[in-house]
Amino acid sequence: MEKTTDVLPLAMNSSEKQETVCIFGTGDFGQSLGLEMLQCGYSIVFGSRNPRMSSLLPNGAEVLSYSEAAQKSGIIIIAIHREHYDFLTELTEVLNGKILVDVSNNLKIKQYPESNAEYLAQLVPGAHVVKAFNTISAWALQSRALDASRQVFVCGNDSKAKQRVMDIVRSLGLTPLDKGSLMAANEIENYPLQLFTMWKFPFYLSAVLCVFFFFYCVIREVIYPYVYEKKDRTFRLAISIPNRVFPIAALTLLALVYLPGVIAAILQLYRGTKYRRFPDWLDHWMLCRKQLGLIALGFAFLHVLYTLVIPIRYYVRWTWTNRTIAQAIAKKESPFSTSIAWLSDSYVAMGMLGFFLFVLLGITSLPSVSNMVNWREFRFVQSKLGYLTLILCTAHTLVYGGKRFLSPSSLVWYLPSAYVIALIIPCTVLVIKFILILPCIDKTLTRIREGWERNPKFSESALNGKTDI
């Protein structure tokens, strides 16, 4: 006996004529899409190889054989896997002239030489194939999750067929995006299969930075004391060394967020035009800036957490207890230094302000927040406040080091402190940025970005194909 779920139409008035849509397949996605469409006022007919065995279908939906269901509607949603498309060749006469909506995905990228939608078009050449709904999950349809993706990519060779499908997409409360002809189906089918595409470079770079600075600190703080003083400092591997690596990685990655913009400005000044492409490596780097910034924010959070546990560490409590007892026995006290107090408070204050702005940058990069501000506001936060964050974090590191950075006693096997190396990229970015904002240079750069060219004839030859633009 067929099991059903009660639903009430939400979109159409009962006096209006309901449009009938056929769905081939009674799996999770087919059921979820059918239920959503029923609630929006559509009449749904399911096509199944075993109509009598189909269960858990919404109330009001018919379940027929593929051939009978196809005759009920001009739009048929193919909610089955590509491996089972072969039966469609037996329905070519019934499907001729109808709109077939392919919603399938593959298990891996480039699994087949052609896209599923193109393969479907080859099997049923008389139908109008449209690719859609493959980026929407059954879970998102069932739960009506507001945080799920609401964008539906649509492509097809017939403009009228695409328009009818996009009308259905809009009626479901989703946002259609026309990607052009059916040739775009391969790209659309790859979207759900992509795994951290823009995150690979930031992840690898972060891993390299962490590994390098970790072993660098191990050499200075663990191996060197053991070789020369026979002291076992391996306990530093748990908290002390990671708490050096995390802020260094955060500061370096934050500087790398703004370095490509500086390099791009230098290239535009050198070329005297904005109409030439940047190198591919720089282009990719600029596209990864958001990911680099978010990873940097994650390291900053770890630095804050590791710093908060410093007072409860056994080594710290043991050190302060022994120092206090030694001073009590010797009846001596450490003199108060106003300059050291100023440096200490300034170091902490700049760290807290820098972290606050860092968090603000991360929040404004979220789509739900960035969509609420205009371009000028977003640019102000990400650029102006971003550089202020970099200045505060760099100053935080400089004040922490103080005179120790230049002291010969801080060298271990001629290796400077890790913080000295960490300051190279941030200081370089800030110095170059300061030069670029000088009025004489900034004026020229602004003119170039507004379309002015130092050598227009060169650009004309570039447009004729003589150079890369």
Tab-separated table of C-alpha atoms in Angstrom:
chain	number	residue	atom	x	y	z
A	1	MET	CA	0.000	0.000	0.000
A	2	GLU	CA	1.343	3.436	-0.900
A	3	LYS	CA	2.456	5.590	2.030
A	4	THR	CA	1.971	9.352	1.722
A	5	THR	CA	2.765	12.561	3.547
A	6	ASP	CA	0.153	15.316	3.904
A	7	VAL	CA	1.117	18.719	2.482
A	8	LEU	CA	-0.739	21.938	1.756
A	9	PRO	CA	0.044	24.135	-1.270
A	10	LEU	CA	1.667	27.404	-0.277
A	11	ALA	CA	2.050	29.331	-3.492
A	12	MET	CA	-0.899	28.932	-5.821
A	13	ASN	CA	-4.555	29.640	-5.286
A	14	SER	CA	-6.816	26.637	-5.678
A	15	SER	CA	-8.702	28.447	-8.429
A	16	GLU	CA	-5.545	28.688	-10.537
A	17	LYS	CA	-4.648	25.931	-12.933
A	18	GLN	CA	-1.815	23.846	-11.519
A	19	GLU	CA	1.185	23.119	-13.736
A	20	THR	CA	2.099	19.460	-13.796
A	21	VAL	CA	5.729	18.443	-13.381
A	22	CYS	CA	6.974	14.881	-13.753
A	23	ILE	CA	9.828	13.497	-11.659
A	24	PHE	CA	11.616	10.313	-12.709
A	25	GLY	CA	12.932	8.691	-9.539
A	26	THR	CA	11.498	8.280	-6.040
A	27	GLY	CA	14.724	8.516	-4.040
A	28	ASP	CA	15.539	11.072	-1.343
A	29	PHE	CA	16.161	13.953	-3.738
A	30	GLY	CA	13.148	13.182	-5.924
A	31	GLN	CA	10.859	12.957	-2.888
A	32	SER	CA	12.255	16.160	-1.325
A	33	LEU	CA	11.957	18.134	-4.563
A	34	GLY	CA	8.476	16.769	-5.193
A	35	LEU	CA	7.314	17.721	-1.692
A	36	GLU	CA	8.706	21.242	-2.076
A	37	MET	CA	7.023	21.690	-5.452
A	38	LEU	CA	3.704	20.400	-4.125
A	39	GLN	CA	3.852	22.964	-1.338
A	40	CYS	CA	4.411	25.641	-3.976
A	41	GLY	CA	1.288	24.621	-5.849
A	42	TYR	CA	2.570	22.306	-8.575
A	43	SER	CA	0.922	19.041	-9.516
A	44	ILE	CA	3.495	16.271	-9.247
A	45	VAL	CA	3.630	12.946	-11.079
A	46	PHE	CA	6.360	10.502	-10.144
A	47	GLY	CA	7.726	8.042	-12.654
A	48	SER	CA	8.972	4.782	-11.176
A	49	ARG	CA	10.026	1.359	-12.451
A	50	ASN	CA	7.882	-0.167	-9.654
A	51	PRO	CA	4.956	2.228	-9.050
A	52	ARG	CA	3.272	-0.079	-6.552
A	53	MET	CA	6.427	-0.422	-4.453
A	54	SER	CA	7.051	3.334	-4.087
A	55	SER	CA	6.536	4.613	-0.543
A	56	LEU	CA	6.859	7.723	1.602
A	57	LEU	CA	5.667	9.954	-1.221
A	58	PRO	CA	3.812	13.216	-0.491
A	59	ASN	CA	0.032	13.146	-0.507
A	60	GLY	CA	-1.453	14.385	-3.765
A	61	ALA	CA	1.321	13.046	-5.986
A	62	GLU	CA	0.634	10.333	-8.542
A	63	VAL	CA	2.997	7.423	-9.053
A	64	LEU	CA	2.983	5.853	-12.520
A	65	SER	CA	5.299	3.969	-14.781
A	66	TYR	CA	7.931	5.996	-16.641
A	67	SER	CA	6.009	5.913	-19.909
A	68	GLU	CA	2.665	6.902	-18.342
A	69	ALA	CA	4.204	9.641	-16.162
A	70	ALA	CA	6.052	11.180	-19.120
A	71	GLN	CA	2.777	11.682	-20.987
A	72	LYS	CA	1.375	13.772	-18.111
A	73	SER	CA	3.831	16.684	-18.292
A	74	GLY	CA	6.029	18.692	-20.626
A	75	ILE	CA	8.739	19.046	-17.971
A	76	ILE	CA	10.431	15.921	-16.636
A	77	ILE	CA	13.016	16.058	-13.857
A	78	ILE	CA	15.452	13.145	-14.153
A	79	ALA	CA	16.328	12.394	-10.502
A	80	ILE	CA	18.200	9.144	-11.145
A	81	HIS	CA	21.868	8.244	-11.561
A	82	ARG	CA	23.557	8.311	-14.937
A	83	GLU	CA	24.169	4.557	-14.776
A	84	HIS	CA	20.405	4.005	-15.106
A	85	TYR	CA	19.777	6.349	-18.063
A	86	ASP	CA	19.682	3.516	-20.607
A	87	PHE	CA	15.940	2.904	-20.219
A	88	LEU	CA	15.304	6.403	-21.584
A	89	THR	CA	16.175	5.220	-25.098
A	90	GLU	CA	12.973	3.167	-25.036
A	91	LEU	CA	10.979	6.367	-24.368
A	92	THR	CA	12.434	8.548	-27.140
A	93	GLU	CA	9.063	8.957	-28.863
A	94	VAL	CA	7.292	9.913	-25.624
A	95	LEU	CA	10.093	12.290	-24.594
A	96	ASN	CA	10.388	13.982	-27.974
A	97	GLY	CA	9.964	17.772	-27.605
A	98	LYS	CA	9.801	17.648	-23.801
A	99	ILE	CA	12.074	19.429	-21.333
A	100	LEU	CA	14.361	17.035	-19.460
A	101	VAL	CA	15.976	18.504	-16.325
A	102	ASP	CA	19.141	16.633	-15.375
A	103	VAL	CA	19.930	16.928	-11.642
A	104	SER	CA	22.571	14.195	-11.368
A	105	ASN	CA	26.134	14.407	-10.031
A	106	ASN	CA	29.102	12.082	-10.345
A	107	LEU	CA	31.275	10.492	-7.671
A	108	LYS	CA	34.461	12.210	-8.828
A	109	ILE	CA	35.612	14.938	-11.200
A	110	LYS	CA	36.097	13.912	-14.854
A	111	GLN	CA	34.556	10.518	-14.233
A	112	TYR	CA	33.193	10.488	-17.790
A	113	PRO	CA	34.416	12.133	-21.013
A	114	GLU	CA	31.220	14.188	-21.284
A	115	SER	CA	28.846	15.675	-18.731
A	116	ASN	CA	25.773	13.757	-17.602
A	117	ALA	CA	23.517	16.348	-19.218
A	118	GLU	CA	25.306	16.059	-22.572
A	119	TYR	CA	25.091	12.281	-22.334
A	120	LEU	CA	21.365	12.581	-21.667
A	121	ALA	CA	20.993	14.820	-24.725
A	122	GLN	CA	22.735	12.159	-26.843
A	123	LEU	CA	20.372	9.457	-25.571
A	124	VAL	CA	17.238	11.544	-26.233
A	125	PRO	CA	18.159	13.892	-29.112
A	126	GLY	CA	14.584	15.081	-29.581
A	127	ALA	CA	14.263	16.477	-26.044
A	128	HIS	CA	15.404	19.843	-24.657
A	129	VAL	CA	17.911	19.004	-21.922
A	130	VAL	CA	18.513	21.518	-19.120
A	131	LYS	CA	20.999	21.102	-16.285
A	132	ALA	CA	19.749	22.358	-12.896
A	133	PHE	CA	19.267	21.594	-9.178
A	134	ASN	CA	22.461	19.529	-8.862
A	135	THR	CA	23.990	21.970	-6.348
A	136	ILE	CA	20.975	21.759	-4.010
A	137	SER	CA	20.930	18.864	-1.547
A	138	ALA	CA	17.922	16.835	-0.401
A	139	TRP	CA	18.718	17.952	3.160
A	140	ALA	CA	18.461	21.635	2.178
A	141	LEU	CA	15.080	21.001	0.532
A	142	GLN	CA	13.743	19.008	3.480
A	143	SER	CA	14.886	21.353	6.238
A	144	ARG	CA	14.440	24.616	4.312
A	145	ALA	CA	17.772	25.591	5.864
A	146	LEU	CA	18.415	29.292	5.593
A	147	ASP	CA	22.164	28.789	5.783
A	148	ALA	CA	22.222	26.345	2.846
A	149	SER	CA	23.086	27.442	-0.666
A	150	ARG	CA	20.068	29.002	-2.389
A	151	GLN	CA	21.739	29.396	-5.796
A	152	VAL	CA	20.813	27.057	-8.643
A	153	PHE	CA	23.038	26.967	-11.723
A	154	VAL	CA	21.099	26.428	-14.945
A	155	CYS	CA	22.360	25.718	-18.459
A	156	GLY	CA	20.867	24.435	-21.693
A	157	ASN	CA	20.784	25.010	-25.439
A	158	ASP	CA	17.108	25.993	-25.642
A	159	SER	CA	16.397	29.429	-24.139
A	160	LYS	CA	12.650	28.816	-23.694
A	161	ALA	CA	13.284	25.533	-21.895
A	162	LYS	CA	15.805	27.230	-19.600
A	163	GLN	CA	13.345	29.999	-18.855
A	164	ARG	CA	10.635	27.546	-17.808
A	165	VAL	CA	13.073	25.754	-15.504
A	166	MET	CA	14.255	29.054	-14.001
A	167	ASP	CA	10.624	29.996	-13.343
A	168	ILE	CA	10.272	26.790	-11.312
A	169	VAL	CA	13.485	27.590	-9.458
A	170	ARG	CA	12.191	31.045	-8.497
A	171	SER	CA	8.840	29.661	-7.381
A	172	LEU	CA	10.706	27.420	-4.928
A	173	GLY	CA	12.359	30.448	-3.334
A	174	LEU	CA	15.746	29.704	-4.928
A	175	THR	CA	17.945	31.910	-7.096
A	176	PRO	CA	18.632	30.722	-10.670
A	177	LEU	CA	21.882	31.632	-12.413
A	178	ASP	CA	22.036	31.133	-16.182
A	179	LYS	CA	25.424	29.625	-17.106
A	180	GLY	CA	24.773	29.503	-20.849
A	181	SER	CA	24.684	26.511	-23.176
A	182	LEU	CA	24.810	22.833	-22.235
A	183	MET	CA	28.586	22.930	-22.633
A	184	ALA	CA	28.684	24.504	-19.157
A	185	ALA	CA	27.122	21.369	-17.621
A	186	ASN	CA	30.537	19.811	-17.041
A	187	GLU	CA	31.603	22.798	-14.954
A	188	ILE	CA	28.299	22.843	-13.049
A	189	GLU	CA	28.570	19.130	-12.255
A	190	ASN	CA	32.057	19.673	-10.838
A	191	TYR	CA	30.918	22.312	-8.312
A	192	PRO	CA	29.581	19.843	-5.684
A	193	LEU	CA	32.714	17.681	-6.063
A	194	GLN	CA	35.254	20.396	-5.417
A	195	LEU	CA	37.091	19.961	-2.124
A	196	PHE	CA	38.645	23.136	-0.696
A	197	THR	CA	39.687	24.330	-4.156
A	198	MET	CA	40.748	27.791	-3.011
A	199	TRP	CA	42.051	26.487	0.315
A	200	LYS	CA	44.806	24.160	-0.921
A	201	PHE	CA	47.469	26.824	-1.388
A	202	PRO	CA	46.717	28.545	1.963
A	203	PHE	CA	46.703	25.184	3.781
A	204	TYR	CA	49.992	24.060	2.238
A	205	LEU	CA	51.616	27.434	2.878
A	206	SER	CA	50.421	27.432	6.492
A	207	ALA	CA	51.741	23.912	7.004
A	208	VAL	CA	55.140	24.847	5.574
A	209	LEU	CA	55.357	27.940	7.800
A	210	CYS	CA	54.376	25.994	10.920
A	211	VAL	CA	56.816	23.154	10.268
A	212	PHE	CA	59.693	25.531	9.483
A	213	PHE	CA	59.246	27.742	12.531
A	214	PHE	CA	58.541	24.780	14.797
A	215	PHE	CA	61.857	23.097	13.982
A	216	TYR	CA	63.603	26.471	14.034
A	217	CYS	CA	62.387	27.026	17.608
A	218	VAL	CA	63.238	23.443	18.564
A	219	ILE	CA	66.836	24.035	17.491
A	220	ARG	CA	67.072	27.229	19.535
A	221	GLU	CA	65.108	26.236	22.650
A	222	VAL	CA	65.501	22.440	22.960
A	223	ILE	CA	68.537	21.157	21.079
A	224	TYR	CA	70.925	24.018	21.917
A	225	PRO	CA	70.337	23.864	25.738
A	226	TYR	CA	70.789	20.099	25.658
A	227	VAL	CA	74.058	20.257	23.691
A	228	TYR	CA	75.728	23.047	25.669
A	229	GLU	CA	74.056	22.924	29.089
A	230	LYS	CA	72.802	19.311	29.260
A	231	LYS	CA	69.319	20.597	30.159
A	232	ASP	CA	66.186	18.752	29.168
A	233	ARG	CA	63.810	21.372	27.727
A	234	THR	CA	61.596	18.969	25.790
A	235	PHE	CA	58.578	20.051	27.844
A	236	ARG	CA	58.582	23.250	25.747
A	237	LEU	CA	57.318	21.218	22.800
A	238	ALA	CA	53.782	21.181	24.233
A	239	ILE	CA	52.978	24.854	24.851
A	240	SER	CA	55.965	27.205	24.723
A	241	ILE	CA	57.085	26.470	21.165
A	242	PRO	CA	53.560	26.241	19.665
A	243	ASN	CA	52.790	29.561	21.345
A	244	ARG	CA	55.691	31.028	19.412
A	245	VAL	CA	54.782	29.378	16.129
A	246	PHE	CA	51.084	30.371	16.111
A	247	PRO	CA	51.539	34.163	16.394
A	248	ILE	CA	54.393	34.066	13.883
A	249	ALA	CA	52.227	32.148	11.414
A	250	ALA	CA	49.288	34.512	12.025
A	251	LEU	CA	51.392	37.643	11.441
A	252	THR	CA	53.123	36.209	8.375
A	253	LEU	CA	49.871	35.066	6.766
A	254	LEU	CA	48.214	38.409	7.497
A	255	ALA	CA	51.103	40.155	5.739
A	256	LEU	CA	50.770	37.738	2.818
A	257	VAL	CA	47.119	38.814	2.487
A	258	TYR	CA	48.222	42.340	1.592
A	259	LEU	CA	51.504	41.576	-0.202
A	260	PRO	CA	49.884	40.609	-3.561
A	261	GLY	CA	48.017	43.923	-3.657
A	262	VAL	CA	51.308	45.754	-3.186
A	263	ILE	CA	52.964	43.694	-5.918
A	264	ALA	CA	50.008	44.352	-8.247
A	265	ALA	CA	50.339	48.109	-7.661
A	266	ILE	CA	54.054	47.990	-8.461
A	267	LEU	CA	53.342	46.080	-11.695
A	268	GLN	CA	50.717	48.616	-12.747
A	269	LEU	CA	53.119	51.480	-12.080
A	270	TYR	CA	55.873	49.728	-14.013
A	271	ARG	CA	53.644	48.930	-16.994
A	272	GLY	CA	51.763	52.209	-16.898
A	273	THR	CA	48.429	50.519	-17.584
A	274	LYS	CA	45.804	48.365	-15.919
A	275	TYR	CA	44.872	46.595	-19.161
A	276	ARG	CA	47.467	43.834	-18.953
A	277	ARG	CA	46.898	40.605	-17.071
A	278	PHE	CA	48.803	39.852	-13.924
A	279	PRO	CA	50.917	36.668	-13.891
A	280	ASP	CA	48.908	33.540	-13.170
A	281	TRP	CA	50.648	32.967	-9.826
A	282	LEU	CA	49.751	36.488	-8.693
A	283	ASP	CA	46.183	36.105	-9.942
A	284	HIS	CA	45.730	32.884	-7.953
A	285	TRP	CA	47.395	34.424	-4.912
A	286	MET	CA	44.973	37.360	-4.932
A	287	LEU	CA	42.004	34.994	-5.167
A	288	CYS	CA	43.243	33.139	-2.058
A	289	ARG	CA	43.564	36.221	0.168
A	290	LYS	CA	40.325	35.579	2.049
A	291	GLN	CA	41.377	32.020	2.874
A	292	LEU	CA	44.835	33.182	3.980
A	293	GLY	CA	43.241	35.750	6.273
A	294	LEU	CA	40.837	33.274	7.867
A	295	ILE	CA	43.638	30.782	8.552
A	296	ALA	CA	45.692	33.618	10.040
A	297	LEU	CA	42.732	34.460	12.284
A	298	GLY	CA	42.602	30.820	13.395
A	299	PHE	CA	46.276	30.946	14.409
A	300	ALA	CA	45.624	34.206	16.274
A	301	PHE	CA	42.838	32.505	18.233
A	302	LEU	CA	45.188	29.644	19.136
A	303	HIS	CA	47.792	32.165	20.292
A	304	VAL	CA	45.226	33.816	22.574
A	305	LEU	CA	44.144	30.468	24.049
A	306	TYR	CA	47.708	29.287	24.618
A	307	THR	CA	48.597	32.615	26.240
A	308	LEU	CA	45.663	32.393	28.669
A	309	VAL	CA	46.953	29.096	30.099
A	310	ILE	CA	50.442	30.418	30.812
A	311	PRO	CA	49.741	31.293	34.493
A	312	ILE	CA	48.557	27.748	35.316
A	313	ARG	CA	51.546	25.979	33.759
A	314	TYR	CA	53.721	24.056	36.223
A	315	TYR	CA	56.955	25.501	34.827
A	316	VAL	CA	55.707	29.083	35.221
A	317	ARG	CA	54.414	28.494	38.771
A	318	TRP	CA	57.677	26.765	39.720
A	319	THR	CA	59.766	29.609	38.315
A	320	TRP	CA	57.835	32.363	40.098
A	321	THR	CA	57.738	30.433	43.379
A	322	ASN	CA	61.506	29.903	43.370
A	323	ARG	CA	62.131	33.510	42.422
A	324	THR	CA	59.888	34.752	45.219
A	325	ILE	CA	61.546	32.473	47.789
A	326	ALA	CA	65.024	33.535	46.627
A	327	GLN	CA	64.118	37.209	46.990
A	328	ALA	CA	62.619	36.597	50.417
A	329	ILE	CA	65.735	34.796	51.645
A	330	ALA	CA	68.032	37.472	50.220
A	331	LYS	CA	65.678	40.188	51.508
A	332	LYS	CA	65.739	41.899	48.146
A	333	GLU	CA	63.038	43.182	45.857
A	334	SER	CA	63.010	44.035	42.176
A	335	PRO	CA	62.905	47.800	41.600
A	336	PHE	CA	59.886	49.132	39.728
A	337	SER	CA	60.693	50.360	36.206
A	338	THR	CA	58.295	52.815	34.606
A	339	SER	CA	59.759	52.217	31.122
A	340	ILE	CA	59.297	48.453	31.415
A	341	ALA	CA	55.738	48.995	32.673
A	342	TRP	CA	55.014	51.190	29.669
A	343	LEU	CA	56.453	48.622	27.264
A	344	SER	CA	54.535	45.792	28.906
A	345	ASP	CA	51.199	47.600	28.883
A	346	SER	CA	51.741	48.859	25.320
A	347	TYR	CA	52.587	45.342	24.164
A	348	VAL	CA	49.389	43.923	25.701
A	349	ALA	CA	47.202	46.821	24.533
A	350	MET	CA	48.380	46.587	20.915
A	351	GLY	CA	47.905	42.838	20.990
A	352	MET	CA	44.304	43.144	22.197
A	353	LEU	CA	43.446	45.911	19.715
A	354	GLY	CA	45.076	43.991	16.878
A	355	PHE	CA	43.166	40.846	17.766
A	356	PHE	CA	39.888	42.781	17.982
A	357	LEU	CA	40.384	44.227	14.494
A	358	PHE	CA	41.499	40.799	13.278
A	359	VAL	CA	38.184	39.309	14.441
A	360	LEU	CA	36.304	42.222	12.840
A	361	LEU	CA	38.005	41.479	9.505
A	362	GLY	CA	37.007	37.830	9.782
A	363	ILE	CA	33.378	38.676	10.576
A	364	THR	CA	33.032	41.090	7.651
A	365	SER	CA	34.412	38.462	5.268
A	366	LEU	CA	31.393	36.217	5.963
A	367	PRO	CA	28.911	36.324	3.044
A	368	SER	CA	25.972	37.013	5.365
A	369	VAL	CA	27.755	40.132	6.640
A	370	SER	CA	29.493	41.317	3.467
A	371	ASN	CA	26.154	41.238	1.625
A	372	MET	CA	24.808	43.805	4.093
A	373	VAL	CA	27.454	46.459	3.345
A	374	ASN	CA	28.191	48.358	0.154
A	375	TRP	CA	31.493	48.142	-1.717
A	376	ARG	CA	32.966	51.278	-0.145
A	377	GLU	CA	32.213	50.061	3.380
A	378	PHE	CA	33.614	46.596	2.641
A	379	ARG	CA	36.770	48.096	1.119
A	380	PHE	CA	37.223	50.410	4.110
A	381	VAL	CA	37.096	47.498	6.554
A	382	GLN	CA	39.194	45.057	4.545
A	383	SER	CA	41.776	47.574	3.324
A	384	LYS	CA	42.048	50.497	5.748
A	385	LEU	CA	41.293	48.561	8.932
A	386	GLY	CA	43.206	45.606	7.526
A	387	TYR	CA	46.406	47.618	7.269
A	388	LEU	CA	45.762	49.070	10.727
A	389	THR	CA	45.506	45.495	12.019
A	390	LEU	CA	48.803	44.627	10.357
A	391	ILE	CA	50.450	47.719	11.880
A	392	LEU	CA	49.179	46.895	15.383
A	393	CYS	CA	50.205	43.235	15.174
A	394	THR	CA	53.644	44.163	13.839
A	395	ALA	CA	54.104	46.757	16.579
A	396	HIS	CA	52.927	44.161	19.113
A	397	THR	CA	55.770	41.899	18.004
A	398	LEU	CA	58.351	44.712	17.919
A	399	VAL	CA	57.508	45.877	21.437
A	400	TYR	CA	57.603	42.280	22.689
A	401	GLY	CA	61.150	41.871	21.395
A	402	GLY	CA	62.375	45.312	22.414
A	403	LYS	CA	66.157	45.527	22.630
A	404	ARG	CA	66.498	41.748	22.585
A	405	PHE	CA	66.144	41.650	18.803
A	406	LEU	CA	69.455	43.416	18.262
A	407	SER	CA	71.309	41.939	21.218
A	408	PRO	CA	74.128	39.493	20.332
A	409	SER	CA	73.168	37.412	23.374
A	410	SER	CA	69.859	36.520	21.666
A	411	LEU	CA	71.689	34.684	18.894
A	412	VAL	CA	71.812	30.906	19.196
A	413	TRP	CA	74.273	29.251	16.828
A	414	TYR	CA	74.161	32.572	14.962
A	415	LEU	CA	70.421	32.113	14.546
A	416	PRO	CA	68.288	35.160	15.471
A	417	SER	CA	65.020	34.894	17.346
A	418	ALA	CA	62.121	33.523	15.322
A	419	TYR	CA	60.268	36.803	15.806
A	420	VAL	CA	63.004	38.642	13.891
A	421	ILE	CA	62.386	36.432	10.855
A	422	ALA	CA	58.615	36.806	11.291
A	423	LEU	CA	58.921	40.600	10.993
A	424	ILE	CA	60.616	40.555	7.580
A	425	ILE	CA	57.479	40.200	5.427
A	426	PRO	CA	55.151	42.452	7.504
A	427	CYS	CA	57.711	45.261	7.691
A	428	THR	CA	58.429	44.951	3.966
A	429	VAL	CA	54.724	45.206	3.124
A	430	LEU	CA	54.218	48.222	5.394
A	431	VAL	CA	57.259	50.089	4.071
A	432	ILE	CA	56.268	49.556	0.428
A	433	LYS	CA	52.657	50.481	1.189
A	434	PHE	CA	53.850	53.694	2.855
A	435	ILE	CA	55.815	54.549	-0.307
A	436	LEU	CA	52.807	53.789	-2.524
A	437	ILE	CA	50.513	56.137	-0.591
A	438	LEU	CA	52.880	59.089	-1.020
A	439	PRO	CA	50.919	61.742	-2.978
A	440	CYS	CA	53.278	61.775	-5.962
A	441	ILE	CA	52.958	57.980	-6.437
A	442	ASP	CA	49.373	57.529	-5.291
A	443	LYS	CA	48.144	60.134	-7.795
A	444	THR	CA	49.744	58.272	-10.718
A	445	LEU	CA	48.481	54.897	-9.490
A	446	THR	CA	44.944	56.260	-9.102
A	447	ARG	CA	45.002	57.620	-12.666
A	448	ILE	CA	46.166	54.253	-13.996
A	449	ARG	CA	43.354	52.448	-12.169
A	450	GLU	CA	40.870	54.937	-13.623
A	451	GLY	CA	41.954	54.009	-17.160
A	452	TRP	CA	44.881	56.344	-17.892
A	453	GLU	CA	47.777	54.796	-19.826
A	454	ARG	CA	51.351	55.915	-20.085
A	455	ASN	CA	51.709	54.472	-23.593
A	456	PRO	CA	48.331	54.122	-25.374
A	457	LYS	CA	49.995	52.872	-28.585
A	458	PHE	CA	51.344	49.885	-26.690
A	459	SER	CA	47.843	49.018	-25.516
A	460	GLU	CA	46.523	49.257	-29.076
A	461	SER	CA	49.129	46.755	-30.228
A	462	ALA	CA	48.203	44.591	-27.226
A	463	LEU	CA	44.581	44.618	-28.286
A	464	ASN	CA	45.694	43.422	-31.718
A	465	GLY	CA	47.170	40.322	-30.105
A	466	LYS	CA	50.857	41.271	-29.957
A	467	THR	CA	51.020	41.017	-26.179
A	468	ASP	CA	49.211	39.242	-23.415
A	469	ILE	CA	46.287	41.274	-22.100
